[in-house]
Coordinates of C-alpha atoms in Angstrom, one line a residue:
Chain A
M1 CA -7.4 7.7 22.5
A2 CA -5.0 10.0 20.7
N3 CA -3.4 6.8 19.5
E4 CA -6.5 5.5 18.0
F5 CA -6.9 8.6 15.8
T6 CA -3.1 8.7 14.9
E7 CA -3.4 5.1 13.7
R8 CA -6.6 5.8 11.7
V9 CA -5.0 8.9 10.1
A10 CA -2.0 6.7 9.1
A11 CA -4.3 4.1 7.7
I12 CA -6.1 6.7 5.6
A13 CA -2.7 8.1 4.3
A14 CA -1.7 4.6 3.3
D15 CA -5.0 3.4 1.9
R16 CA -4.7 2.2 -1.7
S17 CA -7.8 0.1 -2.0
H18 CA -10.6 2.6 -1.5
G19 CA -11.6 5.2 -4.1
S20 CA -11.3 8.9 -3.0
A21 CA -15.1 9.4 -2.3
E22 CA -14.8 6.5 0.2
I23 CA -11.6 7.9 1.7
A24 CA -13.3 11.3 2.1
R25 CA -16.1 9.5 4.0
L26 CA -13.6 7.6 6.1
C27 CA -12.1 11.0 7.1
L28 CA -15.5 12.4 8.1
A29 CA -16.3 9.2 10.1
L30 CA -12.9 9.7 11.9
L31 CA -13.8 13.3 12.6
A32 CA -17.2 12.4 13.9
D33 CA -15.7 9.8 16.3
A34 CA -13.0 12.3 17.3
A35 CA -15.6 15.0 18.0
E36 CA -17.3 12.5 20.4
R37 CA -14.3 11.0 22.1
V38 CA -11.0 12.9 21.7
H39 CA -9.7 14.3 25.0
A40 CA -10.5 18.0 25.6
R41 CA -10.9 20.0 28.8
D42 CA -13.2 22.6 27.2
A43 CA -14.8 23.7 23.9
V44 CA -11.8 25.7 22.8
E45 CA -9.4 22.8 23.2
L46 CA -11.8 20.5 21.3
R47 CA -12.0 22.9 18.4
T48 CA -8.2 23.3 18.3
S49 CA -7.8 19.5 18.3
L50 CA -10.4 18.9 15.6
Q51 CA -9.0 21.7 13.4
R52 CA -5.5 20.1 13.7
L53 CA -6.9 16.7 12.8
A54 CA -8.7 18.1 9.8
A55 CA -5.6 19.8 8.5
T56 CA -3.6 16.5 8.9
L57 CA -6.3 14.6 7.0
I58 CA -6.3 17.1 4.2
A59 CA -2.5 17.0 3.9
S60 CA -2.4 13.2 4.0
R61 CA -4.2 12.8 0.6
P62 CA -3.1 15.9 -1.5
S63 CA -4.4 14.4 -4.8
M64 CA -7.9 13.9 -3.4
T65 CA -10.1 17.0 -3.8
A66 CA -13.1 15.3 -2.1
V67 CA -11.0 15.0 1.1
L68 CA -10.1 18.7 0.9
R69 CA -13.6 19.9 0.1
L70 CA -15.7 17.7 2.4
V71 CA -13.4 18.2 5.4
S72 CA -13.3 22.0 4.8
L73 CA -17.0 22.0 4.4
W74 CA -17.4 20.2 7.7
L75 CA -15.0 22.7 9.4
D76 CA -17.0 25.6 8.0
R77 CA -20.4 24.2 9.0
Y78 CA -19.5 23.3 12.6
S79 CA -17.3 26.4 13.2
H80 CA -19.9 28.8 11.9
S81 CA -21.5 29.3 15.3
P82 CA -20.0 26.7 17.6
P83 CA -21.9 26.0 20.8
P84 CA -20.0 27.3 23.8
E85 CA -20.5 24.2 25.9
L86 CA -18.1 21.2 25.4
H87 CA -20.8 18.6 25.3
D88 CA -22.9 20.6 22.8
Q89 CA -19.9 21.2 20.6
R90 CA -19.1 17.6 20.5
E91 CA -22.6 16.8 19.4
A92 CA -22.7 19.5 16.7
A93 CA -19.3 18.6 15.2
S94 CA -20.2 14.9 15.1
R95 CA -23.7 15.5 13.6
A96 CA -22.2 17.8 10.9
A97 CA -19.7 15.1 9.9
R98 CA -22.3 12.3 9.8
A99 CA -24.7 14.5 7.8
L100 CA -21.9 15.1 5.2
I101 CA -21.3 11.4 4.9
D102 CA -24.9 11.0 4.0
E103 CA -24.8 13.9 1.5
S104 CA -21.7 12.4 -0.1
R105 CA -23.3 9.0 -0.4
A106 CA -26.3 10.6 -2.0
A107 CA -24.1 12.5 -4.4
T108 CA -22.3 9.3 -5.4
R109 CA -25.6 7.6 -6.1
G110 CA -26.7 10.6 -8.2
A111 CA -23.5 10.6 -10.3
A112 CA -23.8 6.8 -10.8
R113 CA -27.4 7.1 -12.0
L114 CA -26.5 9.8 -14.5
A115 CA -23.5 7.8 -15.7
A116 CA -25.6 4.7 -16.2
R117 CA -28.1 6.7 -18.2
Q118 CA -25.3 8.0 -20.4
L119 CA -24.3 4.4 -21.0
E120 CA -27.8 3.3 -22.2
T121 CA -26.6 1.9 -25.5
C122 CA -23.3 0.5 -24.2
R123 CA -22.9 -3.3 -24.4
T124 CA -19.2 -3.5 -23.6
L125 CA -17.7 -1.1 -21.0
L126 CA -14.1 -0.6 -20.2
T127 CA -13.1 0.8 -16.8
Y128 CA -9.9 1.3 -14.9
S129 CA -8.8 1.3 -11.2
Y130 CA -11.5 1.1 -8.5
S131 CA -14.2 3.8 -8.1
S132 CA -17.2 3.3 -5.9
T133 CA -19.2 5.6 -8.2
V134 CA -18.3 3.5 -11.3
R135 CA -19.1 0.3 -9.3
E136 CA -22.5 1.7 -8.5
A137 CA -23.1 2.8 -12.1
I138 CA -22.2 -0.7 -13.3
G139 CA -24.8 -2.1 -10.9
L140 CA -27.5 -0.1 -12.7
L141 CA -26.6 -1.4 -16.2
P142 CA -28.5 -4.2 -17.9
A143 CA -27.3 -7.7 -16.9
D144 CA -25.8 -8.5 -20.3
V145 CA -23.4 -5.5 -20.4
H146 CA -19.8 -6.9 -20.3
V147 CA -17.2 -5.1 -18.2
M148 CA -13.5 -5.1 -19.1
F149 CA -10.9 -3.9 -16.5
S150 CA -7.4 -4.4 -15.3
E151 CA -5.2 -5.3 -12.3
G152 CA -4.2 -1.7 -11.3
R153 CA -0.5 -2.2 -10.5
P154 CA 1.3 -2.0 -8.1
L155 CA -1.4 -2.9 -5.5
N156 CA -4.1 -4.4 -7.7
E157 CA -7.2 -2.4 -6.7
G158 CA -8.7 -4.0 -9.8
Y159 CA -9.0 -7.2 -7.7
R160 CA -11.6 -5.4 -5.5
L161 CA -13.7 -4.6 -8.5
A162 CA -13.3 -8.3 -9.7
E163 CA -14.7 -9.4 -6.4
A164 CA -17.6 -7.0 -6.5
L165 CA -18.5 -7.9 -10.1
S166 CA -18.2 -11.6 -9.4
K167 CA -20.6 -11.3 -6.5
S168 CA -23.1 -9.4 -8.6
R169 CA -22.7 -12.0 -11.4
R170 CA -21.6 -9.5 -13.9
K171 CA -19.8 -10.8 -17.0
A172 CA -16.3 -9.3 -16.9
T173 CA -12.8 -9.7 -18.2
L174 CA -9.6 -8.9 -16.2
V175 CA -6.4 -8.2 -18.0
T176 CA -2.9 -6.6 -17.3
D177 CA -3.0 -2.8 -17.4
A178 CA -1.0 -2.8 -20.6
Q179 CA -3.7 -4.8 -22.4
L180 CA -6.4 -2.1 -21.9
G181 CA -5.3 -0.2 -25.0
S182 CA -5.9 -3.1 -27.3
L183 CA -9.2 -4.0 -25.6
L184 CA -10.5 -0.5 -26.4
Q185 CA -11.2 -1.8 -29.9
R186 CA -13.9 -4.0 -28.4
A187 CA -15.3 -1.3 -26.1
D188 CA -18.4 0.9 -26.7
A189 CA -17.3 3.3 -24.0
V190 CA -14.9 4.0 -21.1
L191 CA -16.1 5.0 -17.7
V192 CA -13.7 5.9 -14.9
G193 CA -14.0 7.7 -11.6
A194 CA -12.0 10.7 -10.6
D195 CA -9.7 11.8 -7.8
S196 CA -10.1 15.4 -8.9
I197 CA -11.6 17.4 -11.7
L198 CA -9.6 20.6 -12.3
T199 CA -11.2 23.9 -13.2
D200 CA -10.6 23.4 -16.9
G201 CA -12.2 19.9 -16.8
S202 CA -8.9 18.0 -16.7
L203 CA -9.1 14.7 -14.8
I204 CA -6.8 13.5 -12.1
N205 CA -7.1 9.8 -11.6
K206 CA -5.0 6.7 -11.1
T207 CA -1.9 6.6 -13.2
G208 CA -2.7 4.9 -16.5
T209 CA -5.9 6.8 -17.1
L210 CA -4.2 9.2 -19.5
P211 CA -3.0 6.5 -22.0
I212 CA -6.4 4.9 -21.9
A213 CA -8.0 8.3 -22.7
A214 CA -5.5 8.9 -25.6
T215 CA -6.1 5.5 -27.1
A216 CA -9.9 5.9 -26.7
A217 CA -9.7 9.2 -28.6
H218 CA -7.7 7.5 -31.3
F219 CA -10.3 4.8 -31.8
G220 CA -13.3 7.2 -31.3
V221 CA -14.5 5.4 -28.2
P222 CA -16.2 7.9 -25.8
F223 CA -14.4 8.5 -22.6
Y224 CA -16.5 9.5 -19.5
T225 CA -15.6 10.3 -16.0
C226 CA -18.1 10.3 -13.1
C227 CA -17.8 11.5 -9.5
E228 CA -19.6 13.5 -6.9
S229 CA -19.4 17.3 -7.4
Y230 CA -17.2 17.5 -4.3
K231 CA -14.3 16.4 -6.5
L232 CA -14.4 19.5 -8.7
R233 CA -11.7 21.9 -7.8
T234 CA -12.6 25.6 -7.5
A235 CA -10.4 28.4 -8.7
D236 CA -9.2 29.3 -5.2
M237 CA -7.7 25.9 -4.6
P238 CA -4.0 25.3 -5.3
E239 CA -2.9 22.8 -8.0
P240 CA -3.1 19.4 -6.3
T241 CA 0.0 17.4 -5.8
L242 CA 0.3 14.0 -7.6
E243 CA 1.0 11.6 -4.8
R244 CA 4.2 9.5 -4.9
M245 CA 4.3 6.2 -3.0
S246 CA 7.1 4.0 -1.9
P247 CA 9.1 2.5 -4.8
G248 CA 9.1 -0.7 -2.7
E249 CA 5.4 -1.2 -3.7
L250 CA 6.6 -2.4 -7.1
G251 CA 8.4 -5.4 -5.5
A252 CA 11.2 -5.0 -8.0
P253 CA 14.8 -6.0 -7.3
E254 CA 17.3 -3.1 -6.8
W255 CA 19.9 -2.3 -9.5
P256 CA 22.6 0.3 -9.0
G257 CA 21.8 3.5 -10.9
I258 CA 18.2 2.5 -11.7
V259 CA 15.6 4.8 -10.1
I260 CA 12.2 3.4 -9.4
E261 CA 9.3 5.9 -9.5
N262 CA 5.8 5.2 -8.2
V263 CA 3.5 8.1 -9.0
Y264 CA -0.1 7.2 -8.3
F265 CA -2.0 9.7 -10.4
D266 CA -1.8 11.2 -13.9
I267 CA -3.7 14.1 -15.5
T268 CA -5.9 13.6 -18.5
P269 CA -6.3 16.8 -20.5
P270 CA -9.8 18.1 -21.4
V271 CA -9.3 17.3 -25.1
L272 CA -9.3 13.5 -24.4
I273 CA -12.5 13.6 -22.3
S274 CA -16.1 13.3 -23.6
A275 CA -18.1 14.3 -20.5
C276 CA -18.0 14.4 -16.8
M277 CA -21.1 13.2 -14.9
T278 CA -21.8 14.4 -11.3
E279 CA -25.0 14.3 -9.2
T280 CA -25.6 17.9 -10.5
G281 CA -25.7 16.9 -14.2
R282 CA -23.5 16.2 -17.2
R283 CA -20.7 18.7 -17.7
I284 CA -19.1 19.2 -21.1
F285 CA -16.2 21.6 -20.3
P286 CA -15.2 23.9 -23.2
G287 CA -12.1 22.0 -24.1
Y288 CA -13.7 18.6 -24.1
R289 CA -13.6 16.1 -27.0
D290 CA -15.9 17.1 -29.8
D291 CA -17.8 13.9 -29.6
D292 CA -21.4 13.3 -30.8
T293 CA -21.8 10.3 -28.5
A294 CA -21.4 12.7 -25.5
H295 CA -24.8 14.3 -26.6
P296 CA -27.1 11.4 -27.1
Chain B
M1 CA 18.8 -37.0 -28.4
A2 CA 15.2 -36.5 -29.6
N3 CA 14.4 -35.5 -26.1
E4 CA 17.1 -32.8 -26.0
F5 CA 15.4 -31.0 -29.0
T6 CA 11.9 -31.5 -27.8
E7 CA 12.9 -29.8 -24.6
R8 CA 14.6 -27.0 -26.4
V9 CA 11.5 -26.4 -28.6
A10 CA 9.3 -26.3 -25.5
A11 CA 11.7 -23.8 -23.9
I12 CA 11.5 -21.6 -27.0
A13 CA 7.7 -21.7 -27.1
A14 CA 7.6 -20.7 -23.4
D15 CA 10.4 -18.1 -23.6
R16 CA 9.1 -14.6 -22.4
S17 CA 12.5 -13.0 -21.6
H18 CA 14.2 -12.8 -25.0
G19 CA 13.2 -10.5 -27.8
S20 CA 12.1 -12.1 -31.0
A21 CA 15.4 -11.6 -32.9
E22 CA 17.1 -13.5 -30.1
I23 CA 14.4 -16.2 -30.2
A24 CA 14.9 -16.5 -34.0
R25 CA 18.6 -17.0 -33.4
L26 CA 17.9 -19.6 -30.7
C27 CA 15.8 -21.5 -33.3
L28 CA 18.7 -21.4 -35.8
A29 CA 21.1 -22.6 -33.1
L30 CA 18.8 -25.5 -32.3
L31 CA 18.5 -26.4 -36.0
A32 CA 22.3 -26.2 -36.4
D33 CA 22.7 -28.6 -33.5
A34 CA 20.0 -30.9 -34.7
A35 CA 21.6 -31.0 -38.2
E36 CA 24.8 -32.2 -36.6
R37 CA 23.4 -34.7 -34.0
V38 CA 19.7 -35.7 -34.6
H39 CA 19.3 -39.4 -35.3
A40 CA 19.0 -40.2 -39.1
R41 CA 19.9 -43.3 -41.1
D42 CA 20.3 -41.4 -44.4
A43 CA 20.1 -37.9 -46.0
V44 CA 16.4 -38.2 -46.8
E45 CA 15.5 -39.1 -43.2
L46 CA 17.7 -36.2 -41.9
R47 CA 15.9 -33.7 -44.2
T48 CA 12.5 -34.9 -43.2
S49 CA 13.4 -34.6 -39.5
L50 CA 14.8 -31.1 -39.9
Q51 CA 11.8 -30.0 -42.0
R52 CA 9.5 -31.2 -39.3
L53 CA 11.5 -29.5 -36.6
A54 CA 11.5 -26.2 -38.6
A55 CA 7.8 -26.3 -39.0
T56 CA 7.3 -27.0 -35.2
L57 CA 9.5 -24.0 -34.4
I58 CA 7.6 -21.7 -36.7
A59 CA 4.3 -22.8 -35.3
S60 CA 5.6 -22.3 -31.7
R61 CA 5.9 -18.5 -32.0
P62 CA 3.2 -17.4 -34.4
S63 CA 3.5 -13.7 -33.6
M64 CA 7.3 -13.6 -34.5
T65 CA 8.0 -12.9 -38.1
A66 CA 11.7 -13.3 -37.6
V67 CA 11.2 -16.9 -36.6
L68 CA 9.1 -17.6 -39.7
R69 CA 11.4 -15.7 -42.1
L70 CA 14.8 -16.9 -40.8
V71 CA 13.8 -20.5 -40.4
S72 CA 12.2 -20.5 -43.9
L73 CA 15.2 -18.9 -45.4
W74 CA 17.4 -21.6 -43.8
L75 CA 15.2 -24.3 -45.2
D76 CA 15.4 -22.7 -48.6
R77 CA 19.1 -22.3 -48.6
Y78 CA 20.1 -25.8 -47.5
S79 CA 17.3 -27.5 -49.4
H80 CA 18.2 -25.8 -52.6
S81 CA 20.7 -28.4 -53.7
P82 CA 21.2 -30.7 -50.8
P83 CA 24.3 -32.9 -50.9
P84 CA 23.3 -36.5 -51.3
E85 CA 25.6 -37.8 -48.5
L86 CA 24.3 -37.8 -44.9
H87 CA 27.6 -36.4 -43.5
D88 CA 27.8 -33.6 -46.1
Q89 CA 24.1 -32.7 -45.7
R90 CA 24.6 -32.4 -41.9
E91 CA 27.5 -30.1 -42.5
A92 CA 25.6 -27.9 -45.1
A93 CA 22.5 -27.6 -42.9
S94 CA 24.5 -26.6 -39.9
R95 CA 26.7 -24.2 -41.8
A96 CA 23.6 -22.5 -43.3
A97 CA 22.0 -22.1 -39.9
R98 CA 25.2 -20.6 -38.3
A99 CA 25.7 -18.2 -41.2
L100 CA 22.1 -16.9 -40.8
I101 CA 22.8 -16.4 -37.1
D102 CA 25.7 -14.1 -38.0
E103 CA 23.6 -12.3 -40.7
S104 CA 20.9 -11.8 -38.2
R105 CA 23.3 -10.4 -35.6
A106 CA 24.8 -8.0 -38.2
A107 CA 21.3 -6.9 -39.2
T108 CA 20.5 -6.1 -35.5
R109 CA 23.7 -4.1 -35.2
G110 CA 22.8 -2.2 -38.4
A111 CA 19.3 -1.4 -37.3
A112 CA 20.6 -0.3 -33.9
R113 CA 23.2 2.0 -35.5
L114 CA 20.5 3.6 -37.6
A115 CA 18.2 4.0 -34.6
A116 CA 20.9 5.6 -32.6
R117 CA 21.6 8.1 -35.4
Q118 CA 17.9 9.0 -35.6
L119 CA 18.0 9.7 -31.8
E120 CA 21.0 12.1 -32.2
T121 CA 19.2 15.0 -30.4
C122 CA 17.3 12.9 -27.9
R123 CA 18.2 13.5 -24.2
T124 CA 15.4 11.4 -22.7
L125 CA 14.3 8.2 -24.3
L126 CA 11.3 6.1 -23.4
T127 CA 11.2 2.4 -24.3
Y128 CA 9.0 -0.6 -23.5
S129 CA 9.5 -4.3 -23.1
Y130 CA 12.8 -5.9 -24.0
S131 CA 14.4 -5.7 -27.4
S132 CA 18.0 -6.6 -28.1
T133 CA 18.0 -4.1 -31.0
V134 CA 16.9 -1.3 -28.7
R135 CA 19.4 -2.3 -26.1
E136 CA 22.1 -2.1 -28.6
A137 CA 20.9 1.3 -29.9
I138 CA 20.9 2.6 -26.3
G139 CA 24.5 1.5 -25.9
L140 CA 25.4 3.8 -28.8
L141 CA 23.8 6.9 -27.3
P142 CA 25.8 9.5 -25.4
A143 CA 26.4 8.7 -21.7
D144 CA 24.0 11.4 -20.4
V145 CA 21.0 10.2 -22.3
H146 CA 18.4 9.1 -19.8
V147 CA 16.2 6.0 -20.4
M148 CA 12.7 5.5 -19.0
F149 CA 11.1 2.1 -19.2
S150 CA 8.6 -0.2 -17.3
E151 CA 8.2 -3.6 -15.7
G152 CA 6.5 -5.4 -18.6
R153 CA 3.7 -7.3 -16.8
P154 CA 3.1 -10.1 -16.3
L155 CA 6.6 -11.5 -16.5
N156 CA 8.6 -8.4 -16.1
E157 CA 11.0 -8.5 -19.0
G158 CA 11.8 -4.9 -18.2
Y159 CA 13.9 -6.3 -15.4
R160 CA 16.3 -7.7 -18.0
L161 CA 16.7 -4.2 -19.5
A162 CA 17.2 -2.8 -16.0
E163 CA 20.0 -5.2 -15.4
A164 CA 21.7 -4.4 -18.7
L165 CA 21.3 -0.7 -18.3
S166 CA 22.6 -0.8 -14.7
K167 CA 25.7 -2.8 -15.9
S168 CA 26.5 -0.3 -18.5
R169 CA 26.0 2.6 -16.0
R170 CA 23.2 4.2 -17.9
K171 CA 20.9 6.6 -16.0
A172 CA 17.5 5.1 -16.1
T173 CA 14.0 5.1 -14.5
L174 CA 11.8 2.1 -14.0
V175 CA 8.0 2.5 -13.5
T176 CA 4.8 0.5 -13.7
D177 CA 3.5 0.0 -17.2
A178 CA 0.6 2.3 -16.5
Q179 CA 3.0 5.2 -15.7
L180 CA 4.6 5.3 -19.1
G181 CA 1.8 7.5 -20.6
S182 CA 2.4 10.2 -18.1
L183 CA 6.2 9.9 -18.5
L184 CA 5.9 10.6 -22.2
Q185 CA 5.6 14.3 -21.3
R186 CA 9.2 14.1 -20.2
A187 CA 10.4 12.1 -23.2
D188 CA 12.0 13.4 -26.4
A189 CA 11.3 10.2 -28.3
V190 CA 10.0 6.6 -28.0
L191 CA 12.0 3.7 -29.4
V192 CA 10.7 0.1 -29.3
G193 CA 11.6 -3.1 -31.0
A194 CA 9.2 -5.1 -33.1
D195 CA 7.9 -8.7 -33.2
S196 CA 6.6 -8.1 -36.7
I197 CA 6.1 -5.2 -39.2
L198 CA 3.0 -5.8 -41.4
T199 CA 3.0 -4.9 -45.1
D200 CA 1.2 -1.6 -44.3
G201 CA 3.9 -0.7 -41.7
S202 CA 1.7 -1.6 -38.7
L203 CA 3.7 -2.8 -35.7
I204 CA 3.2 -6.0 -33.7
N205 CA 4.9 -5.7 -30.4
K206 CA 4.4 -6.5 -26.7
T207 CA 0.9 -5.6 -25.5
G208 CA 1.0 -2.1 -24.2
T209 CA 2.9 -0.6 -27.2
L210 CA -0.4 0.6 -28.8
P211 CA -1.4 2.9 -25.9
I212 CA 2.1 4.3 -25.7
A213 CA 2.1 5.1 -29.4
A214 CA -1.4 6.7 -29.1
T215 CA -0.3 8.9 -26.1
A216 CA 3.0 9.8 -27.9
A217 CA 1.0 11.0 -30.9
H218 CA -1.2 13.0 -28.6
F219 CA 1.8 14.8 -27.1
G220 CA 3.7 15.0 -30.4
V221 CA 6.6 12.8 -29.2
P222 CA 8.1 10.9 -32.1
F223 CA 7.5 7.1 -32.0
Y224 CA 10.1 4.9 -33.6
T225 CA 10.5 1.2 -34.0
C226 CA 13.7 -0.6 -35.0
C227 CA 14.3 -4.2 -36.0
E228 CA 16.2 -6.4 -38.4
S229 CA 14.5 -6.5 -41.8
Y230 CA 13.7 -10.2 -41.3
K231 CA 10.8 -8.9 -39.2
L232 CA 9.0 -7.3 -42.1
R233 CA 6.2 -9.5 -43.3
T234 CA 5.7 -9.9 -47.0
A235 CA 2.4 -10.0 -48.9
D236 CA 2.5 -13.8 -49.3
M237 CA 2.5 -14.4 -45.5
P238 CA -0.7 -14.9 -43.6
E239 CA -1.8 -12.5 -40.9
P240 CA 0.2 -13.4 -37.8
T241 CA -1.6 -14.7 -34.7
L242 CA -1.4 -12.7 -31.5
E243 CA -0.1 -15.2 -29.0
R244 CA -2.2 -15.8 -25.9
M245 CA -0.4 -17.1 -22.8
S246 CA -1.7 -18.8 -19.7
P247 CA -4.0 -16.6 -17.5
G248 CA -2.1 -18.1 -14.6
E249 CA 0.9 -15.9 -15.4
L250 CA -1.0 -12.9 -13.9
G251 CA -0.9 -14.6 -10.5
A252 CA -4.4 -13.2 -9.8
P253 CA -6.9 -15.0 -7.6
E254 CA -9.9 -16.7 -9.3
W255 CA -13.4 -15.3 -9.1
P256 CA -16.5 -17.0 -10.5
G257 CA -17.5 -15.5 -13.8
I258 CA -14.4 -13.3 -14.2
V259 CA -12.4 -14.3 -17.3
I260 CA -8.7 -13.5 -17.2
E261 CA -7.1 -12.7 -20.6
N262 CA -3.3 -12.7 -21.3
V263 CA -2.6 -11.6 -24.8
Y264 CA 1.0 -10.9 -25.4
F265 CA 1.0 -8.6 -28.4
D266 CA -1.0 -5.7 -29.8
I267 CA -1.0 -4.0 -33.2
T268 CA 0.0 -0.3 -33.5
P269 CA -1.5 1.2 -36.7
P270 CA 0.7 3.1 -39.1
V271 CA -0.8 6.5 -38.3
L272 CA 0.7 6.3 -34.8
I273 CA 4.3 5.5 -36.0
S274 CA 6.9 8.0 -37.1
A275 CA 9.5 5.7 -38.7
C276 CA 10.8 2.1 -38.8
M277 CA 14.6 1.6 -38.7
T278 CA 16.1 -1.6 -40.1
E279 CA 19.6 -2.4 -41.3
T280 CA 18.5 -1.6 -44.8
G281 CA 17.5 2.0 -43.9
R282 CA 14.8 4.2 -42.4
R283 CA 11.3 3.3 -43.7
I284 CA 8.4 5.8 -43.7
F285 CA 5.4 3.8 -44.8
P286 CA 2.7 5.8 -46.6
G287 CA 0.3 5.8 -43.7
Y288 CA 2.9 6.8 -41.1
R289 CA 2.6 9.9 -38.8
D290 CA 3.2 13.2 -40.6
D291 CA 6.0 14.1 -38.3
D292 CA 8.8 16.5 -39.0
T293 CA 11.1 14.9 -36.4
A294 CA 11.1 11.7 -38.5
H295 CA 13.1 13.6 -41.1
P296 CA 15.9 15.3 -39.3

């Protein structure tokens, strides 16, 4: 049984195809299952095991604020007044995790709805990487809205979006990541998800978001991010680490003296962002782009 | 014999690994060989054949001004007062082509020297795609200057630069194209080659150059281009076409309704460029970035 969870933690650490809201929910589902089934002789041992598992999950995705916040929230809720009996504690811990999964799903839906409303006049939307919130927002847009997006090297999570858009019969164009800058000239707006929103409104998202935002600002195309509010970092949290993955993911040959870097996230500063949509509303941080289109 | 040249023209049209100065020289080498060996019963027939070949070469790379200008210059020079005898005409045409190859090589060297001088204080240089002029400029920089560059999807011409830098024992870092925006924060300058410089100073170069330039401007990192002066378009030339290649080059699956675009070039506007270095000097076009570092 321990093995089952070790393997699932490893899969979450290595997961490149899901957005961070989905990954946070995978963590909660794992914790719910562990609460029900992990070996424990009594309530104290269960709690110790689950706390250790929670810490491991948080450490496995240091760029993803939703993982930190939702897993911490779960720990808080179920540790607040834990039932003394093993069976009751299993049930309480599992119920708390599954309730948070539902809350997170509702938050994603709310953020997507607000993003779709913000894009009311948009006919051509550019997006980048894979975000379940963005995907849900696109589903709410009129059928003739055209979506432009890219591969998402090195592991091509753009393919996942391609499949989803194709299934929902959305008109869409796929390009290399490098072509997005040029395509911005044909876009009415950019909408991306978020791995984290820092306290000043900066956006941590898949590497390549920053140059899109800089080019969008150059062309005067509004740049929006949308996510559940669990992705907003609070002042007491440390700066998140930008995850580095294996250089081997690039599939490049090796050359003596040539170092290959594979950093998954970049930071887009507030001045390049028009607005951030969460389920609690549209936020315009003080340093955000002075952008009429952000206030329709 | 006709087959040999047909095949070489096709190879030039499909060539993604050489920079445009090199491709222009490949065109001239082909014309020199054709002048010597292509079947012709007399001087008039030779001239007609060579003119047709020249026109085919120019049309095969519509984004590459060096091809247009060098091949046109060759036609001008050898057609000016063509010797009436077949043998003499073969020799004159071949000699003119080989002389232009030498002139082009000298121009590349001159542009590279000027670019290296511009980068005197640069310790970390960012470049993109493959340019023989940039490669030559890097060779002139002090041994401790660090170079950062990327794959160059879809066909990875960055690998060619990796190989060259590795052989010359240059410290260098290779990343995905999407990571270059973030790496700009560690760069002292950007230097790229050019496929064409338009009359207003705009730069046509490998797709992905535009977002790098926009991000460099955002961070205040100087953005230089260097090329032989043959790449500057003159007012009498038509707007160049941005070449589109086969969507199959991306190696992506096919999804119903998802269009794959593979445009090889983008246009960087003057306001994002600090200076353009050619063998005839440093040019600051009127619309260029107002950038102190461009005037050391």
